[in-house]
Amino acid sequence: MTIDKIRRDYKLASLNKKDADLSPFKQFAKWIEEAIKANLIDASAMSISTSENNKPSSRMVLLKGYDESGFSFYTNYESKKGKEISANPNVALLFYWAELERQIRIEGRIEKLSEKESEEYFKSRPLDARIGAWASQQSKVISNRAYLAAKAAEFATKFALNPPKPKNWGGYKVIPNLFEFWQGRDSRLHDRIQYSKNNSTWDIDRLAP
Ligand SMILES: Cc1cc2nc3c(=O)[nH]c(=O)nc-3n(C[C@H](O)[C@H](O)[C@H](O)COP(=O)(O)O)c2cc1C
């Protein structure tokens, strides 16, 4: 089959304005809990798009926490995404659960988590991940894989079982002002329910697919 022939019908479910929760956070919780319950691989993975000088870039990260205050993940603050975030705090998140025929778009502003929150999460990571945070100067050009392995070995010896959190490693939280919940439907007439922040409440609209 050639790539232009790939298409499928969506028929699993629907999303109506009257069934959507009044809170986009509760609607998000419902959908991600269903994705996790369905045992989807990387159900908590999301794309984050950032941009500097009007040049956007995207990559996947793992969602590590969510509540009404926002959506958090962890990374290297000196990475490409970290630099773009310092230049422009407006970001977009994207979740896609193919098996559930669902997509969620989120737009908002991003802030760093506190050092305390980042420390707490860092401590909960497996040892190799904590060493990895030291070994990898994320997004820098390196000569080869052996360089990385040598750095990991160096920090494993230096810190043994207790690597501290590197200063340039920590969390971010995305504070949303727009959500869109997409549910695939028959004949390309998909459901799209958008929540846009209006002072302290959320306006809910249906968008054309
Ligand atoms: C499923 C998946 C999950 C990932 N989770 C993270 C993450 O939580 N944090 C992170 O820094 N990179 C994560 N990565 C790697 C990023 O996609 C990316 O390669 C890295 O953060 C460097 O991006 P940057 O150069 O744009 O900053 C993940 C990649 C995949 C495919």
mmCIF file of C-alpha atoms and ligand atoms in Angstrom:
data_model
loop_
_atom_site.group_PDB
_atom_site.id
_atom_site.type_symbol
_atom_site.label_atom_id
_atom_site.label_comp_id
_atom_site.label_asym_id
_atom_site.label_seq_id
_atom_site.Cartn_x
_atom_site.Cartn_y
_atom_site.Cartn_z
ATOM 1 C CA MET A 1 0.000 0.000 0.000
ATOM 2 C CA THR A 2 1.321 3.457 -0.805
ATOM 3 C CA ILE A 3 1.274 6.160 1.847
ATOM 4 C CA ASP A 4 -1.422 8.236 0.157
ATOM 5 C CA LYS A 5 -3.853 5.280 0.434
ATOM 6 C CA ILE A 6 -3.552 5.036 4.225
ATOM 7 C CA ARG A 7 -6.775 6.123 5.885
ATOM 8 C CA ARG A 8 -9.270 4.693 8.325
ATOM 9 C CA ASP A 9 -12.754 5.250 9.650
ATOM 10 C CA TYR A 10 -13.311 6.455 13.187
ATOM 11 C CA LYS A 11 -16.341 5.020 14.913
ATOM 12 C CA LEU A 12 -15.557 4.190 18.532
ATOM 13 C CA ALA A 13 -17.172 7.045 20.412
ATOM 14 C CA SER A 14 -18.564 10.570 20.357
ATOM 15 C CA LEU A 15 -18.170 13.792 22.336
ATOM 16 C CA ASN A 16 -21.081 16.209 22.612
ATOM 17 C CA LYS A 17 -21.108 19.607 24.296
ATOM 18 C CA LYS A 18 -23.778 18.424 26.697
ATOM 19 C CA ASP A 19 -21.713 15.372 27.749
ATOM 20 C CA ALA A 20 -18.393 17.225 28.023
ATOM 21 C CA ASP A 21 -17.495 18.162 31.586
ATOM 22 C CA LEU A 22 -17.855 21.867 32.431
ATOM 23 C CA SER A 23 -14.233 21.720 33.606
ATOM 24 C CA PRO A 24 -11.594 21.007 30.933
ATOM 25 C CA PHE A 25 -9.365 19.609 33.696
ATOM 26 C CA LYS A 26 -12.020 17.030 34.624
ATOM 27 C CA GLN A 27 -12.576 16.204 30.947
ATOM 28 C CA PHE A 28 -8.786 15.770 30.570
ATOM 29 C CA ALA A 29 -8.667 13.527 33.657
ATOM 30 C CA LYS A 30 -11.458 11.350 32.257
ATOM 31 C CA TRP A 31 -9.725 10.857 28.904
ATOM 32 C CA ILE A 32 -6.201 10.239 30.213
ATOM 33 C CA GLU A 33 -7.518 7.812 32.825
ATOM 34 C CA GLU A 34 -9.287 5.915 30.030
ATOM 35 C CA ALA A 35 -6.043 5.881 27.983
ATOM 36 C CA ILE A 36 -4.097 4.518 30.963
ATOM 37 C CA LYS A 37 -6.789 1.937 31.769
ATOM 38 C CA ALA A 38 -6.679 0.794 28.123
ATOM 39 C CA ASN A 39 -2.960 -0.018 28.679
ATOM 40 C CA LEU A 40 -1.870 2.109 25.735
ATOM 41 C CA ILE A 41 1.892 2.313 25.274
ATOM 42 C CA ASP A 42 3.137 5.724 26.426
ATOM 43 C CA ALA A 43 -0.390 6.901 27.289
ATOM 44 C CA SER A 44 1.197 9.756 29.258
ATOM 45 C CA ALA A 45 3.452 10.918 26.399
ATOM 46 C CA MET A 46 2.727 14.339 24.915
ATOM 47 C CA SER A 47 4.285 16.545 22.319
ATOM 48 C CA ILE A 48 5.380 19.991 23.475
ATOM 49 C CA SER A 49 5.914 22.721 20.912
ATOM 50 C CA THR A 50 8.073 25.706 21.777
ATOM 51 C CA SER A 51 9.416 28.516 19.660
ATOM 52 C CA GLU A 52 12.065 31.178 19.519
ATOM 53 C CA ASN A 53 12.175 33.868 16.808
ATOM 54 C CA ASN A 54 8.952 32.495 15.280
ATOM 55 C CA LYS A 55 10.596 29.136 14.540
ATOM 56 C CA PRO A 56 8.582 26.377 16.251
ATOM 57 C CA SER A 57 9.996 22.992 17.312
ATOM 58 C CA SER A 58 8.265 19.954 18.819
ATOM 59 C CA ARG A 59 9.281 16.857 20.737
ATOM 60 C CA MET A 60 7.692 14.266 23.035
ATOM 61 C CA VAL A 61 7.966 14.372 26.820
ATOM 62 C CA LEU A 62 6.222 12.413 29.586
ATOM 63 C CA LEU A 63 3.477 14.082 31.589
ATOM 64 C CA LYS A 64 4.389 13.645 35.261
ATOM 65 C CA GLY A 65 1.561 15.440 36.996
ATOM 66 C CA TYR A 66 -1.667 17.317 36.355
ATOM 67 C CA ASP A 67 -4.244 19.174 38.373
ATOM 68 C CA GLU A 68 -6.207 22.419 38.054
ATOM 69 C CA SER A 69 -2.963 24.385 38.305
ATOM 70 C CA GLY A 70 -1.433 22.816 35.173
ATOM 71 C CA PHE A 71 0.496 20.021 33.453
ATOM 72 C CA SER A 72 4.049 19.189 34.505
ATOM 73 C CA PHE A 73 7.051 17.421 32.976
ATOM 74 C CA TYR A 74 10.800 17.281 33.626
ATOM 75 C CA THR A 75 13.771 18.029 31.432
ATOM 76 C CA ASN A 76 17.098 19.815 31.077
ATOM 77 C CA TYR A 77 16.712 23.596 31.378
ATOM 78 C CA GLU A 78 19.680 24.149 29.002
ATOM 79 C CA SER A 79 18.270 21.942 26.231
ATOM 80 C CA LYS A 80 16.895 23.337 22.977
ATOM 81 C CA LYS A 81 13.389 23.339 24.481
ATOM 82 C CA GLY A 82 14.703 24.989 27.678
ATOM 83 C CA LYS A 83 16.284 27.806 25.663
ATOM 84 C CA GLU A 84 13.155 28.275 23.579
ATOM 85 C CA ILE A 85 10.994 28.361 26.716
ATOM 86 C CA SER A 86 13.173 31.099 28.263
ATOM 87 C CA ALA A 87 12.767 33.112 25.069
ATOM 88 C CA ASN A 88 9.006 32.546 24.758
ATOM 89 C CA PRO A 89 6.773 31.073 27.505
ATOM 90 C CA ASN A 90 3.857 30.373 25.125
ATOM 91 C CA VAL A 91 3.737 26.638 24.373
ATOM 92 C CA ALA A 92 1.411 23.968 23.010
ATOM 93 C CA LEU A 93 0.896 20.380 24.177
ATOM 94 C CA LEU A 94 -0.559 17.536 22.138
ATOM 95 C CA PHE A 95 -1.773 14.084 23.172
ATOM 96 C CA TYR A 96 -2.838 11.466 20.587
ATOM 97 C CA TRP A 97 -4.309 8.121 21.527
ATOM 98 C CA ALA A 98 -4.760 6.334 18.188
ATOM 99 C CA GLU A 99 -6.542 3.307 19.660
ATOM 100 C CA LEU A 100 -9.150 5.570 21.260
ATOM 101 C CA GLU A 101 -9.410 7.835 18.186
ATOM 102 C CA ARG A 102 -8.742 10.819 20.435
ATOM 103 C CA GLN A 103 -6.516 13.893 20.389
ATOM 104 C CA ILE A 104 -6.195 16.635 23.015
ATOM 105 C CA ARG A 105 -4.629 20.010 22.242
ATOM 106 C CA ILE A 106 -3.601 22.349 25.044
ATOM 107 C CA GLU A 107 -2.148 25.855 24.741
ATOM 108 C CA GLY A 108 -0.850 27.983 27.553
ATOM 109 C CA ARG A 109 2.020 29.629 29.358
ATOM 110 C CA ILE A 110 4.850 27.705 30.937
ATOM 111 C CA GLU A 111 6.641 28.232 34.252
ATOM 112 C CA LYS A 112 9.471 26.431 36.007
ATOM 113 C CA LEU A 113 8.460 24.225 38.953
ATOM 114 C CA SER A 114 10.045 25.126 42.293
ATOM 115 C CA GLU A 115 13.477 23.670 43.106
ATOM 116 C CA LYS A 116 11.777 21.734 45.924
ATOM 117 C CA GLU A 117 9.271 20.071 43.573
ATOM 118 C CA SER A 118 12.039 19.237 41.098
ATOM 119 C CA GLU A 119 14.258 17.835 43.889
ATOM 120 C CA GLU A 120 11.432 15.644 45.154
ATOM 121 C CA TYR A 121 10.727 14.198 41.729
ATOM 122 C CA PHE A 122 14.447 13.786 40.955
ATOM 123 C CA LYS A 123 14.874 11.668 44.095
ATOM 124 C CA SER A 124 12.068 9.349 42.975
ATOM 125 C CA ARG A 125 13.812 8.532 39.657
ATOM 126 C CA PRO A 126 15.801 5.293 39.161
ATOM 127 C CA LEU A 127 19.563 5.666 39.752
ATOM 128 C CA ASP A 128 20.500 5.329 36.072
ATOM 129 C CA ALA A 129 18.093 8.143 35.173
ATOM 130 C CA ARG A 130 19.581 10.374 37.902
ATOM 131 C CA ILE A 131 23.100 9.654 36.599
ATOM 132 C CA GLY A 132 21.869 10.191 33.040
ATOM 133 C CA ALA A 133 20.726 13.693 33.956
ATOM 134 C CA TRP A 134 24.374 14.486 34.805
ATOM 135 C CA ALA A 135 25.880 12.616 31.855
ATOM 136 C CA SER A 136 23.752 14.211 29.154
ATOM 137 C CA GLN A 137 24.144 17.870 28.234
ATOM 138 C CA GLN A 138 20.837 17.548 26.443
ATOM 139 C CA SER A 139 20.702 18.872 22.853
ATOM 140 C CA LYS A 140 24.487 19.493 22.574
ATOM 141 C CA VAL A 141 26.439 17.905 19.711
ATOM 142 C CA ILE A 142 28.608 15.026 20.996
ATOM 143 C CA SER A 143 31.329 13.069 19.215
ATOM 144 C CA ASN A 144 29.956 9.547 19.682
ATOM 145 C CA ARG A 145 28.091 7.147 21.999
ATOM 146 C CA ALA A 146 31.298 6.152 23.808
ATOM 147 C CA TYR A 147 31.612 9.758 25.053
ATOM 148 C CA LEU A 148 28.171 9.461 26.661
ATOM 149 C CA ALA A 149 28.970 6.083 28.237
ATOM 150 C CA ALA A 150 32.227 7.498 29.639
ATOM 151 C CA LYS A 151 30.383 10.495 31.143
ATOM 152 C CA ALA A 152 27.813 8.174 32.737
ATOM 153 C CA ALA A 153 30.591 6.011 34.199
ATOM 154 C CA GLU A 154 32.406 9.123 35.497
ATOM 155 C CA PHE A 155 29.302 10.437 37.316
ATOM 156 C CA ALA A 156 28.343 6.976 38.586
ATOM 157 C CA THR A 157 31.772 6.778 40.269
ATOM 158 C CA LYS A 158 31.627 10.368 41.523
ATOM 159 C CA PHE A 159 28.147 10.187 43.089
ATOM 160 C CA ALA A 160 27.749 6.434 43.837
ATOM 161 C CA LEU A 161 24.151 5.926 45.033
ATOM 162 C CA ASN A 162 23.289 9.557 45.778
ATOM 163 C CA PRO A 163 23.562 11.889 42.804
ATOM 164 C CA PRO A 164 22.160 15.318 43.709
ATOM 165 C CA LYS A 165 19.808 17.035 41.255
ATOM 166 C CA PRO A 166 21.828 18.956 38.666
ATOM 167 C CA LYS A 167 21.063 22.707 38.778
ATOM 168 C CA ASN A 168 20.136 22.658 35.081
ATOM 169 C CA TRP A 169 17.598 19.843 35.471
ATOM 170 C CA GLY A 170 14.018 20.259 36.664
ATOM 171 C CA GLY A 171 10.362 20.572 35.941
ATOM 172 C CA TYR A 172 8.039 22.878 34.089
ATOM 173 C CA LYS A 173 4.312 23.416 34.430
ATOM 174 C CA VAL A 174 2.049 24.439 31.551
ATOM 175 C CA ILE A 175 -0.832 26.658 32.695
ATOM 176 C CA PRO A 176 -3.517 26.243 30.055
ATOM 177 C CA ASN A 177 -5.743 28.885 28.498
ATOM 178 C CA LEU A 178 -7.108 26.692 25.681
ATOM 179 C CA PHE A 179 -8.062 23.013 25.386
ATOM 180 C CA GLU A 180 -9.481 21.077 22.458
ATOM 181 C CA PHE A 181 -10.837 17.553 22.726
ATOM 182 C CA TRP A 182 -11.051 15.708 19.377
ATOM 183 C CA GLN A 183 -12.973 12.496 18.960
ATOM 184 C CA GLY A 184 -12.833 10.828 15.540
ATOM 185 C CA ARG A 185 -16.252 10.188 13.944
ATOM 186 C CA ASP A 186 -17.758 8.712 10.799
ATOM 187 C CA SER A 187 -17.304 10.363 7.382
ATOM 188 C CA ARG A 188 -14.699 12.818 8.711
ATOM 189 C CA LEU A 189 -17.415 14.609 10.727
ATOM 190 C CA HIS A 190 -15.304 14.503 13.847
ATOM 191 C CA ASP A 191 -16.283 15.988 17.200
ATOM 192 C CA ARG A 192 -14.169 18.905 18.389
ATOM 193 C CA ILE A 193 -14.994 20.537 21.720
ATOM 194 C CA GLN A 194 -12.955 23.615 22.617
ATOM 195 C CA TYR A 195 -12.603 25.235 26.046
ATOM 196 C CA SER A 196 -11.218 28.764 26.064
ATOM 197 C CA LYS A 197 -10.411 30.622 29.249
ATOM 198 C CA ASN A 198 -12.617 33.653 29.870
ATOM 199 C CA ASN A 199 -11.428 35.308 33.110
ATOM 200 C CA SER A 200 -12.051 32.631 35.722
ATOM 201 C CA THR A 201 -14.502 30.546 33.665
ATOM 202 C CA TRP A 202 -14.221 28.446 30.513
ATOM 203 C CA ASP A 203 -16.255 29.053 27.344
ATOM 204 C CA ILE A 204 -17.170 25.784 25.628
ATOM 205 C CA ASP A 205 -17.656 25.643 21.841
ATOM 206 C CA ARG A 206 -17.993 23.031 19.140
ATOM 207 C CA LEU A 207 -15.558 23.516 16.236
ATOM 208 C CA ALA A 208 -16.019 22.323 12.665
ATOM 209 C CA PRO A 209 -13.839 19.324 11.928
HETATM 210 C C1 LIG B 1 7.919 8.879 24.402
HETATM 211 C C2 LIG B 1 9.022 9.868 24.714
HETATM 212 C C3 LIG B 1 9.097 10.453 25.964
HETATM 213 C C4 LIG B 1 10.096 11.388 26.257
HETATM 214 N N1 LIG B 1 10.106 11.980 27.486
HETATM 215 C C5 LIG B 1 10.994 12.974 27.733
HETATM 216 C C6 LIG B 1 10.916 13.720 28.963
HETATM 217 O O1 LIG B 1 10.035 13.496 29.818
HETATM 218 N N2 LIG B 1 11.839 14.698 29.159
HETATM 219 C C7 LIG B 1 12.800 15.000 28.224
HETATM 220 O O2 LIG B 1 13.602 15.896 28.474
HETATM 221 N N3 LIG B 1 12.881 14.331 27.059
HETATM 222 C C8 LIG B 1 11.994 13.330 26.783
HETATM 223 N N4 LIG B 1 12.047 12.658 25.581
HETATM 224 C C9 LIG B 1 13.087 13.051 24.587
HETATM 225 C C10 LIG B 1 12.617 14.305 23.854
HETATM 226 O O3 LIG B 1 11.642 13.981 22.878
HETATM 227 C C11 LIG B 1 13.778 15.084 23.190
HETATM 228 O O4 LIG B 1 14.530 14.229 22.379
HETATM 229 C C12 LIG B 1 14.708 15.724 24.229
HETATM 230 O O5 LIG B 1 13.984 16.246 25.325
HETATM 231 C C13 LIG B 1 15.533 16.836 23.594
HETATM 232 O O6 LIG B 1 14.668 17.815 23.041
HETATM 233 P P1 LIG B 1 15.175 19.296 22.683
HETATM 234 O O7 LIG B 1 16.531 19.151 22.030
HETATM 235 O O8 LIG B 1 14.138 19.847 21.762
HETATM 236 O O9 LIG B 1 15.242 20.063 23.972
HETATM 237 C C14 LIG B 1 11.062 11.722 25.269
HETATM 238 C C15 LIG B 1 10.990 11.118 24.001
HETATM 239 C C16 LIG B 1 9.978 10.214 23.726
HETATM 240 C C17 LIG B 1 9.892 9.610 22.348
#
